[in-house]
PDB file of C-alpha atoms in Angstrom:
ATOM      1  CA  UNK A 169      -2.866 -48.131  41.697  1.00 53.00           C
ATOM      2  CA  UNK A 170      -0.330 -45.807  43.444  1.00 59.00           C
ATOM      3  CA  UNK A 171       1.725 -45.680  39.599  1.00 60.00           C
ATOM      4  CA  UNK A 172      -1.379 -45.217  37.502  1.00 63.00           C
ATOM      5  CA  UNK A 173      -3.018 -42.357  39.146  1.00 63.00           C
ATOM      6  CA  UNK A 174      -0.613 -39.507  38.542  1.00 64.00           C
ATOM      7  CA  UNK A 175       0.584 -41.024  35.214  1.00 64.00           C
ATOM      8  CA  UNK A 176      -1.782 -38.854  32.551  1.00 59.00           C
ATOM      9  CA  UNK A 177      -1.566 -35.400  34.914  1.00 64.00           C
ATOM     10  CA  UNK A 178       0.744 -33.994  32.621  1.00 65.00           C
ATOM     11  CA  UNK A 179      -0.526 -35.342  29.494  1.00 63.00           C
ATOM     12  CA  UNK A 180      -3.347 -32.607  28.713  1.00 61.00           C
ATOM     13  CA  UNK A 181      -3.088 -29.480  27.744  1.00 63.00           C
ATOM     14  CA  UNK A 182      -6.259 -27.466  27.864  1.00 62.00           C
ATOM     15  CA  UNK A 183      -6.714 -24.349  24.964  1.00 66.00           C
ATOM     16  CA  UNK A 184      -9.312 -22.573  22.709  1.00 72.00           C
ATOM     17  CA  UNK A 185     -10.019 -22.931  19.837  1.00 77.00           C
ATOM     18  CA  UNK A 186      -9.275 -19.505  18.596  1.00 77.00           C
ATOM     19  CA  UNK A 187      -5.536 -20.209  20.328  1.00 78.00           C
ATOM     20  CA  UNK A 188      -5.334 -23.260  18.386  1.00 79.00           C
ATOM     21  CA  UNK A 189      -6.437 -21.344  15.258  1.00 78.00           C
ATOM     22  CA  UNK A 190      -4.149 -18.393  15.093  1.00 76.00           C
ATOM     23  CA  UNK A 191      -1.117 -20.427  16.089  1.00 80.00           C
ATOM     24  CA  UNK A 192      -1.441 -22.640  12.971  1.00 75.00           C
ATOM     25  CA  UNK A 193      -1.953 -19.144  11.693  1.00 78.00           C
ATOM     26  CA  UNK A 194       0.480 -17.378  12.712  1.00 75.00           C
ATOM     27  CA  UNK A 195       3.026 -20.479  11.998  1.00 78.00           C
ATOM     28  CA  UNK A 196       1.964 -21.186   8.194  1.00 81.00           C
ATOM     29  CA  UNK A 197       1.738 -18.084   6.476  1.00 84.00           C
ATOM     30  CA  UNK A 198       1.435 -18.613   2.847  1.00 85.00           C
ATOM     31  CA  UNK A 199       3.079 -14.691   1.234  1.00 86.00           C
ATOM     32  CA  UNK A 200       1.876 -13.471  -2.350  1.00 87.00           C
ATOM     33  CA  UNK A 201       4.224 -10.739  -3.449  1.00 78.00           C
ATOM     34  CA  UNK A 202       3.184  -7.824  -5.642  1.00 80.00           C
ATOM     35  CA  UNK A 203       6.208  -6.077  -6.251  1.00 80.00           C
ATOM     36  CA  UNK A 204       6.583  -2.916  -8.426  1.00 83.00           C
ATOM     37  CA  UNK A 205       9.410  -1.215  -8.002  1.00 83.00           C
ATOM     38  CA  UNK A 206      13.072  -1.755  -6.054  1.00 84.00           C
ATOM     39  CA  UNK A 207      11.523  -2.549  -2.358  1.00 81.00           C
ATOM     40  CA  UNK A 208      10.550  -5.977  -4.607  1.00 83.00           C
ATOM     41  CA  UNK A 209      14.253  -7.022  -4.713  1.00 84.00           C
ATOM     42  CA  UNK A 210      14.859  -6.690  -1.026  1.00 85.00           C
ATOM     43  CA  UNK A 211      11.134  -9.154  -0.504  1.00 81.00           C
ATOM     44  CA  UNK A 212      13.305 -11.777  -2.819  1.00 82.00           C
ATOM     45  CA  UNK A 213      16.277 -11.412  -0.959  1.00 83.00           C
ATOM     46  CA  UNK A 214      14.500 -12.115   2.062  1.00 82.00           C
ATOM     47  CA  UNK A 215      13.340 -15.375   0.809  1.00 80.00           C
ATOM     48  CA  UNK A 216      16.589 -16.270   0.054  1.00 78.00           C
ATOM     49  CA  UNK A 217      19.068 -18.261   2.166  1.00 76.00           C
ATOM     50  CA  UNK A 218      21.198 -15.468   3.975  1.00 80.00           C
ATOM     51  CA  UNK A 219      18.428 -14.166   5.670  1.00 78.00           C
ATOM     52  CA  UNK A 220      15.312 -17.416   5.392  1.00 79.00           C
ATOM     53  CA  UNK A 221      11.784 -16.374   5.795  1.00 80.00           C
ATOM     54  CA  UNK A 222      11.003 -19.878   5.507  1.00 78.00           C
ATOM     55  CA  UNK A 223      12.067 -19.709   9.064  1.00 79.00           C
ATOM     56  CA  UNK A 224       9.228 -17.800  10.017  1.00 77.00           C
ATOM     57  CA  UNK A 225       6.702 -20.011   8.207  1.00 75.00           C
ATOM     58  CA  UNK A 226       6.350 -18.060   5.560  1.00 75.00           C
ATOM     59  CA  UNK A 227       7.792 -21.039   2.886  1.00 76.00           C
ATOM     60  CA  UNK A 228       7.073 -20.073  -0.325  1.00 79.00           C
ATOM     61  CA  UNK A 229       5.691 -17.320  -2.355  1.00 81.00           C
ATOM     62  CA  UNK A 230       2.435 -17.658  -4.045  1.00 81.00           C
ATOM     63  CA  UNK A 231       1.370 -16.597  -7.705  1.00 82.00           C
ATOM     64  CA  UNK A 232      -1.954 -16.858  -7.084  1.00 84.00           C
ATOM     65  CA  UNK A 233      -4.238 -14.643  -4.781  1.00 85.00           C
ATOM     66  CA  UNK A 234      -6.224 -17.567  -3.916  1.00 86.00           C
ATOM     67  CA  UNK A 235      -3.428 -19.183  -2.584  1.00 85.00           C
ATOM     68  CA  UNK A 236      -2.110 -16.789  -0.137  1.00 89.00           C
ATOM     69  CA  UNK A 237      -3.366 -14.949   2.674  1.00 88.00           C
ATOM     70  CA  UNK A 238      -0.892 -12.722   3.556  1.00 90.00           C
ATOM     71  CA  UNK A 239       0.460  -9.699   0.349  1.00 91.00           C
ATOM     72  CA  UNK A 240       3.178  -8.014   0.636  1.00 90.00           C
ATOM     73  CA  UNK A 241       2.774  -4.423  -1.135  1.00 91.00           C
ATOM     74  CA  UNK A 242       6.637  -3.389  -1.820  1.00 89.00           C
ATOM     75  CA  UNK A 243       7.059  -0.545  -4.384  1.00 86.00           C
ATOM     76  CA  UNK A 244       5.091   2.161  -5.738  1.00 88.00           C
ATOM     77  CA  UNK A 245       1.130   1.812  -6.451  1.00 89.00           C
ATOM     78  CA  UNK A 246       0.127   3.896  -9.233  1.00 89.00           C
ATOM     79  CA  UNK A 247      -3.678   4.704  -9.754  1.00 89.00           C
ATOM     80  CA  UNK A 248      -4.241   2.169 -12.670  1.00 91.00           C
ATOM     81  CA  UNK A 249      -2.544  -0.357 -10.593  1.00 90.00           C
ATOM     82  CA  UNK A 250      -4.755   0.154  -7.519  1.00 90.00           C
ATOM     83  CA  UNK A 251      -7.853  -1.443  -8.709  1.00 92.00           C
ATOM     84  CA  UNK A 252      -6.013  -4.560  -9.850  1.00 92.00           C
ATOM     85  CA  UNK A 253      -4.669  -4.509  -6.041  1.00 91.00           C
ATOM     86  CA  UNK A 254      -8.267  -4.230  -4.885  1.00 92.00           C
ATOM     87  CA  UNK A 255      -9.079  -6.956  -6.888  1.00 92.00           C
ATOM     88  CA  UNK A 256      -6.241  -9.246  -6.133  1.00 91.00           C
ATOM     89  CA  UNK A 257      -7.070  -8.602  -2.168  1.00 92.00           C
ATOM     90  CA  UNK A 258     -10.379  -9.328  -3.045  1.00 91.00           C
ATOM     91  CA  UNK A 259      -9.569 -12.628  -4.403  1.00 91.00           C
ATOM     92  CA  UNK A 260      -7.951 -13.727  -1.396  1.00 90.00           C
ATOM     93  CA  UNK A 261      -9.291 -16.392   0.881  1.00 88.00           C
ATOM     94  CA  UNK A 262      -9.798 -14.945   4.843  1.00 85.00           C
ATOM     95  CA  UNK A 263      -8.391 -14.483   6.624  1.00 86.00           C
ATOM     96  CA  UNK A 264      -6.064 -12.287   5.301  1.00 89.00           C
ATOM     97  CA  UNK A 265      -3.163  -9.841   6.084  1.00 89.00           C
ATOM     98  CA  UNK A 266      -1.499  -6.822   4.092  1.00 92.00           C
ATOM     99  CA  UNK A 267       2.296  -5.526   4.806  1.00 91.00           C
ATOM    100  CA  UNK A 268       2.929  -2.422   3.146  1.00 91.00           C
ATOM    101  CA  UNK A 269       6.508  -2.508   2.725  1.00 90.00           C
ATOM    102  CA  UNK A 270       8.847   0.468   1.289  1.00 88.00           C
ATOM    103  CA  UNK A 271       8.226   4.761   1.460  1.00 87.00           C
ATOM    104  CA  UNK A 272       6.391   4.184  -1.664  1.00 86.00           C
ATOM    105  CA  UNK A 273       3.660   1.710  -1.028  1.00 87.00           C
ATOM    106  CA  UNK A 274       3.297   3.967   2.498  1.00 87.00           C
ATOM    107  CA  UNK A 275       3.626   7.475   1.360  1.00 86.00           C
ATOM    108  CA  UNK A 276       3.694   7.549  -2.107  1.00 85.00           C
ATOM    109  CA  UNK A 277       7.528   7.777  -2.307  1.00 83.00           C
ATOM    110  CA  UNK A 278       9.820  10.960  -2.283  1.00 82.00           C
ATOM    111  CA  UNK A 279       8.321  12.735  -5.175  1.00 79.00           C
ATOM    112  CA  UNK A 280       4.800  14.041  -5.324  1.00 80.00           C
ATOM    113  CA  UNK A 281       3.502  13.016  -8.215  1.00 85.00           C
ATOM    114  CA  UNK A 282      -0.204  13.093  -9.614  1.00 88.00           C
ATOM    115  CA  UNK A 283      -0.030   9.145 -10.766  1.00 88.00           C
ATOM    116  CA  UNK A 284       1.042   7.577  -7.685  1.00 89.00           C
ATOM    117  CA  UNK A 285      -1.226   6.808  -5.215  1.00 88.00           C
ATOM    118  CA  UNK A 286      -0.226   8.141  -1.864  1.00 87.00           C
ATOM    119  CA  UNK A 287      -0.110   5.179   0.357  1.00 87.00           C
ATOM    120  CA  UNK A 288      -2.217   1.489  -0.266  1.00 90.00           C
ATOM    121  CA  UNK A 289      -3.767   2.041   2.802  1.00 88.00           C
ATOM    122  CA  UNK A 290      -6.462   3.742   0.687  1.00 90.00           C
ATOM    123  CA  UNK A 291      -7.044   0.881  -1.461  1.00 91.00           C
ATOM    124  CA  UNK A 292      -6.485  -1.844   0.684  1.00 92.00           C
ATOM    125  CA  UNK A 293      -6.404  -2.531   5.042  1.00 92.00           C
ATOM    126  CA  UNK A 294      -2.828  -2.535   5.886  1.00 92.00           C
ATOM    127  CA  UNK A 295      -1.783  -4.599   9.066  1.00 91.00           C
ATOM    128  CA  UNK A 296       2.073  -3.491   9.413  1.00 91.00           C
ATOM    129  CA  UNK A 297       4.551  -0.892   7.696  1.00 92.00           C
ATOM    130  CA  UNK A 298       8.053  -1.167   6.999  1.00 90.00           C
ATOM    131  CA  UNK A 299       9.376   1.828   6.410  1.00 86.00           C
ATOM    132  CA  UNK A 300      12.381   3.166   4.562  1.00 83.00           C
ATOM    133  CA  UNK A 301      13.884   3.706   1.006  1.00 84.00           C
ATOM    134  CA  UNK A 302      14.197   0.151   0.321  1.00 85.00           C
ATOM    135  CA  UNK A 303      13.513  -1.278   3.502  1.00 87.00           C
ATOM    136  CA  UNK A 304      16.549  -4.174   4.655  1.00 89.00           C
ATOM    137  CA  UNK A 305      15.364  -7.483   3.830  1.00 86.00           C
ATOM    138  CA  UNK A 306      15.717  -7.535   8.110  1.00 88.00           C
ATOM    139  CA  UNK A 307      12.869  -4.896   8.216  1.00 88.00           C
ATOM    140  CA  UNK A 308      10.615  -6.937   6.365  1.00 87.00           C
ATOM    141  CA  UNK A 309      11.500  -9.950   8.344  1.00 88.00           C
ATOM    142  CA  UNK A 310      10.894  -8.026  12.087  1.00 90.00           C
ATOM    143  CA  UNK A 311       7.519  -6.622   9.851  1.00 89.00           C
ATOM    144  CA  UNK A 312       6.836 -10.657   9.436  1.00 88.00           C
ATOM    145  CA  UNK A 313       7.176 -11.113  13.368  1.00 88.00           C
ATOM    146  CA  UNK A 314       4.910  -8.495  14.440  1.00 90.00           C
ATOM    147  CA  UNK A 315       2.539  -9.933  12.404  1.00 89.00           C
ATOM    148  CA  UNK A 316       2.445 -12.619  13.865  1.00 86.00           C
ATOM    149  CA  UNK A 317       2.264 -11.179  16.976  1.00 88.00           C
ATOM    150  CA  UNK A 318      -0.897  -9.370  15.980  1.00 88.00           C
ATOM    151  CA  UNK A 319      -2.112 -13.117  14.795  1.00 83.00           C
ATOM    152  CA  UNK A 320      -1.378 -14.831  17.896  1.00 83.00           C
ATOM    153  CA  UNK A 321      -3.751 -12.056  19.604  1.00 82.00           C
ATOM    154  CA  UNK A 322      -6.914 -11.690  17.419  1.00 76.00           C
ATOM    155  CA  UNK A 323     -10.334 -13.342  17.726  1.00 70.00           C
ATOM    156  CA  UNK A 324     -12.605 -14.680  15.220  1.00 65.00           C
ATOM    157  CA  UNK A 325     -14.941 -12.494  16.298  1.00 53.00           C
ATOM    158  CA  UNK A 326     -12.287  -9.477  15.969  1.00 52.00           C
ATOM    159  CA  UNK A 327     -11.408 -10.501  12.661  1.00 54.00           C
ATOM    160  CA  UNK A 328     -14.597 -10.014  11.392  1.00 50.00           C
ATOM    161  CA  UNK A 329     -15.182  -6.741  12.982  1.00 50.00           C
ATOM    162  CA  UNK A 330     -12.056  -5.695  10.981  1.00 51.00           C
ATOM    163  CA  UNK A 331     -13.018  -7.240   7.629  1.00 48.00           C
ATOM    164  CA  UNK A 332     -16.080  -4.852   7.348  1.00 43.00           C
ATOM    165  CA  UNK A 333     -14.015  -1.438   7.830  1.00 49.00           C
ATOM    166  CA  UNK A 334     -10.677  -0.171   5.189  1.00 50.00           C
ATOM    167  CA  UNK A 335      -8.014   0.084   7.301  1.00 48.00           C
ATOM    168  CA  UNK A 336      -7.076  -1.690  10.793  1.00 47.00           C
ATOM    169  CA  UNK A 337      -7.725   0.420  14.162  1.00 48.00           C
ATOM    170  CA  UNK A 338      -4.078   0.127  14.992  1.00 57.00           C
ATOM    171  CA  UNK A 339      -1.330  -0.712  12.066  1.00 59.00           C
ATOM    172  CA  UNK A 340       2.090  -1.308  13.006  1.00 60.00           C
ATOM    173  CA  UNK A 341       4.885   0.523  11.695  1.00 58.00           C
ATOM    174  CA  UNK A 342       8.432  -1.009  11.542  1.00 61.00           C
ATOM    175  CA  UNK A 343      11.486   1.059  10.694  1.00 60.00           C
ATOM    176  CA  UNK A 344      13.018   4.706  12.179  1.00 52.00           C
ATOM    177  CA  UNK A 345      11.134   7.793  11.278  1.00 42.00           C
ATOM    178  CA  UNK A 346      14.540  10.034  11.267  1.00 42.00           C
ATOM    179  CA  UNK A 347      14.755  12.929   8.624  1.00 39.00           C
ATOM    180  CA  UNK A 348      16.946  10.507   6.549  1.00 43.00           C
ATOM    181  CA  UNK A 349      14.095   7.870   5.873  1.00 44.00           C
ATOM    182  CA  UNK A 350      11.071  10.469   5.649  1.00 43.00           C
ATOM    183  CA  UNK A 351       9.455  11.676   2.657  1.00 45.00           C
ATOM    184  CA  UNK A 352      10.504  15.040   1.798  1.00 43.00           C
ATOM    185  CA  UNK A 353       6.953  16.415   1.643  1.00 47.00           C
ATOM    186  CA  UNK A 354       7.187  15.253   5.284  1.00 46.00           C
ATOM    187  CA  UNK A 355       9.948  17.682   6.519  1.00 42.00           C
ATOM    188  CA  UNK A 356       9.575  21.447   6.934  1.00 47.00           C
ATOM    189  CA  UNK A 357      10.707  23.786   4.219  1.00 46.00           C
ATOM    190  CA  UNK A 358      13.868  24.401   5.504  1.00 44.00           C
ATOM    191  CA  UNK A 359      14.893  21.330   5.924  1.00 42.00           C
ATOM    192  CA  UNK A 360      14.378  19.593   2.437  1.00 39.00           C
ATOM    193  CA  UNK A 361      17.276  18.769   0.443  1.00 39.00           C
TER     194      UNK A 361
END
């Protein structure tokens, strides 16, 4: 008996559920991307073969909403688009996740202008930002990680605390907030170009 007794002590691994859950999660994110403007061709780039975000399990982009569970935002929202955003959030299955990726989808963009809606955090919850004026196709990857990061630590319970509110507690923002990436509403008067 002396070889059988030790021989399974290694072979369980003991988890929850909710571990379980957001790893498959976290590994197997299905992306749908709404782009609108020139952030849209660094997200394809991305999921192209220089830089791979199948790597990151995030294989192939979706067309449909009820496909997905994680939309990228990349590009400017205008307010006639932001109900068809609502809607196509809507539409998706939960749980879901929102990147906001670009100056435009976070501020509004450079310009102030009365038809673009300044940031799709007030349409939609936004998890992480990627800042800049097109973000790298890098940026959006690192955005991808912390995701996942934020996956790998949520509950069910959590999740459904967030679900009810617009907006999560504590979004993430990727990219430097320097003078040369800022919106130049942002910066003082003597400092706008």
């Amino acid at each position: 008996m002396g070889l059988i007794d030790h021989r399974f002590e290694d072979n369980f691994i003991t988890t929850s559920i909710d571990r379980v859950l957001n790893w498959a999660r976290e590994s197997s994110i299905w992306p749908m991307g709404f782009g609108l403007a020139c952030c849209a061709i660094e997200m394809m780039a991305a999921s192209a073969s220089r830089y791979d975000i199948a790597r990151f399990g995030a294989e192939v982009f979706r067309a449909s909403p009820r496909q997905s569970d994680l939309m990228i935002v990349a590009g400017t929202v205008t307010k006639k688009m932001a109900p068809v955003l609502r809607r196509l959030y809507d539409q998706m299955p939960e749980p879901k996740w929102v990147i906001s990726m670009g100056s435009c989808s976070n501020a509004g963009g450079p310009f102030p202008t009365y038809s673009v809606l300044q940031g799709v955090d007030k349409v939609v919850p936004v998890d992480v930002y990627v800042s800049d004026c097109p973000p790298r196709p890098e940026a959006l990857l690192y955005g991808l990680m912390r995701l996942q990061d934020k996956i790998r630590k949520e509950g069910t319970v959590l999740r459904k605390e967030r679900v009810t509110q617009l907006g999560d507690a504590e979004p993430t923002l990727i990219g430097d907030l320097s003078t040369s990436s800022r919106s130049p509403r942002a910066l003082p008067r003597g400092e706008r170009a």
